[in-house]
Amino acid sequence: MVKGIAASPGYAVGDVFLLEEAEIVIQEEKIKPEMADAEWEKVKQAFAHTKMDLEKTKEDVAKRVGEDESAIFASHIMILEDPTLSDEIEKEIKEDNKNAVWATNHVFMGHAAIFAALDDDYMRERAADLKDIGNRVLKHLLGIHSSGLDDVTKPVILVANDLTPSQTARLDKQLIKGILTEIGGPTSHSAILARNLQIPAVVGCANLMQQLTQDSTIALDGFTGEVILNPSSDLAEEYQKKQKEYLERMEFLRESASRLAETKDGKRIEVAANIGKPENVKAVLDNGGEGIGLFRSEFLFLERSTMPSEEEQYAAYSQVAKEMDGRPVIIRTLDIGGDKQVDYLPIGHELNPFLGFRAIRLCLAEKDLFKIQLRAILRASSHGKLRIMFPMIATEAELLQALAVLDEAKAELRSQNIPFDEAIEVGIMIEIPSAALISDILAKHVDFFSIGSNDLIQYTFAADRMNEKVGYLYDPGHTAILRLIRLVVENAHREGKWVGVCGEMAGDPVFAKELIGVGVDELSMTATLIPQMKYEIAQLSYEELAKEAAEKLKR
Ligand code: PEP
Ligand code: MG
């Protein structure tokens, strides 16, 4: 048995799919002229195979996701068939005597570089397409059969060293029955996405891949972090049974989840959901979410090669506002950086990305980008009840700057006669200890706080939330954290402002008790955790929880 860190609830058992990312090595060689025809033949073959791959992927995506989403692969096929590319490669091989791999790489990457330099979003996206297609051709030329996510064709347990948030976002729930990674912690964004997708997951299983082959089978317990290699058929059956029972229990709880959450002595706690994309709204409503306490808007910025335009963002935020039908939705402005990286934003390489140019820090330096997002949120606010929230605020000065940009965005819309909710509420995340410590000052400028415990814990204990080796320090139940949270709640309530918690601890019934005990007003979590949480809250007495929390804080 291997013990990892439980990251997404549920049980899974099945065949392993090892996700291996092979490295493409390009070597320049001078070939003999008489070899040129054979070398060119290899390229033609690789093009033919790539075309077959793309056609298969196109069909799969059309079936699984939709015709619109599959269109990208049709355009990839068109690019692949553009004779300019193949003519140039042929010339480099036959006239300049370059080897097939080098010539192919040179031509594809050369064209990609030209597109990338153009001042046009559409053209820049084509650069990423060219690189992608070029890499597919190169893999065929080099005989690299690395197993990419597109190769998964039957239900499997996905095993990877790590998954990026963009890879996780692409996962198909019908095929990926469980996720196991060698690194990462329970609050890494890949783990959060796995919970959103309701795929059982265990992370931080060091050296697991070495112990497996593509023929292995595996069982995982997303509650305890236990992983069993090649389970017996009895054990496999037991895991299947447990998963069935778990899903039935979830169904039972979901049925009673439409009620508002209240302790048995009448204290109302708002139970809301965290989402990353408009598609997640359905799960929020199905599970009885009273609102959206955190819309991680940065997920709209991942998995693409250019920034989403104001119109695209407006469409996404409006869709969420409309579908939530008057229930409150907190849109957090862009929190990119840390473990969420995109190539097209000027972040660059950093030694400590979690302590670096992230979230509001980037937005305040790139005001145009920030204002586009604020305009999009404001415009969408005329379609429902939206709230704005700034992430990673460390100082009062940052908050005032962010509010000034918001004022500019509002003034622009007014002068253009574009409607928005003039009374839109604005809040901040409290996820840096400095912000918690000056929360009395910050509370005067905002309507609410939402405590990002994932980061607050990481920064309080100086323990990377992605690093399983320091996982023992990552302790939401530590008195240090509860003291900070109580301080924030007291400071906010004194100013008549409310406080939520949207980090992962809010969805854990054990910690939720302590949060309620120190006076937190709202808990926001993965949608599927809501039914259980509402059930638990109804069994609790606020008076007792307050006493228990006070007791714990005395020490
Ligand atoms: C947090 O830090 O607790 C939080 C909710 O934000 P994120 O996990 O996206 O950093
Ligand atoms: Mg955070």
Short mmCIF file of C-alpha atoms and ligand atoms in Angstrom, two decimals, residues 189 192 294 296 298 332 335 340 358 429 431 452-455 465 502-503, ligand 1:
data_model
loop_
_atom_site.label_atom_id
_atom_site.label_comp_id
_atom_site.label_asym_id
_atom_site.label_seq_id
_atom_site.Cartn_x
_atom_site.Cartn_y
_atom_site.Cartn_z
CA HIS A 189 -5.32 23.96 -7.93
CA ILE A 192 -9.35 21.74 -6.26
CA LEU A 294 -15.64 32.47 -5.00
CA ARG A 296 -11.87 31.94 -9.59
CA GLU A 298 -8.41 33.13 -13.67
CA ARG A 332 -12.60 37.31 -7.74
CA ASP A 335 -5.35 35.62 -9.47
CA LYS A 340 -1.41 29.08 -12.27
CA ARG A 358 0.83 37.28 -8.50
CA MET A 429 -9.60 38.18 0.20
CA GLU A 431 -5.06 35.50 2.66
CA GLY A 452 -8.50 32.53 1.69
CA SER A 453 -7.31 29.97 4.17
CA ASN A 454 -5.33 28.03 1.57
CA ASP A 455 -2.92 30.90 1.21
CA ARG A 465 0.92 24.55 -0.17
CA CYS A 502 -13.51 30.34 0.79
CA GLY A 503 -10.35 28.27 1.33
C1 PEP B 1 -7.25 30.62 -0.83
O1 PEP B 1 -6.10 31.01 -0.91
O2 PEP B 1 -7.73 30.09 0.21
C2 PEP B 1 -8.16 30.74 -1.97
C3 PEP B 1 -9.44 30.46 -1.85
O3 PEP B 1 -7.63 31.13 -3.16
P1 PEP B 1 -6.80 30.16 -4.11
O4 PEP B 1 -6.92 28.75 -3.57
O5 PEP B 1 -7.35 30.27 -5.48
O6 PEP B 1 -5.41 30.71 -3.98
#
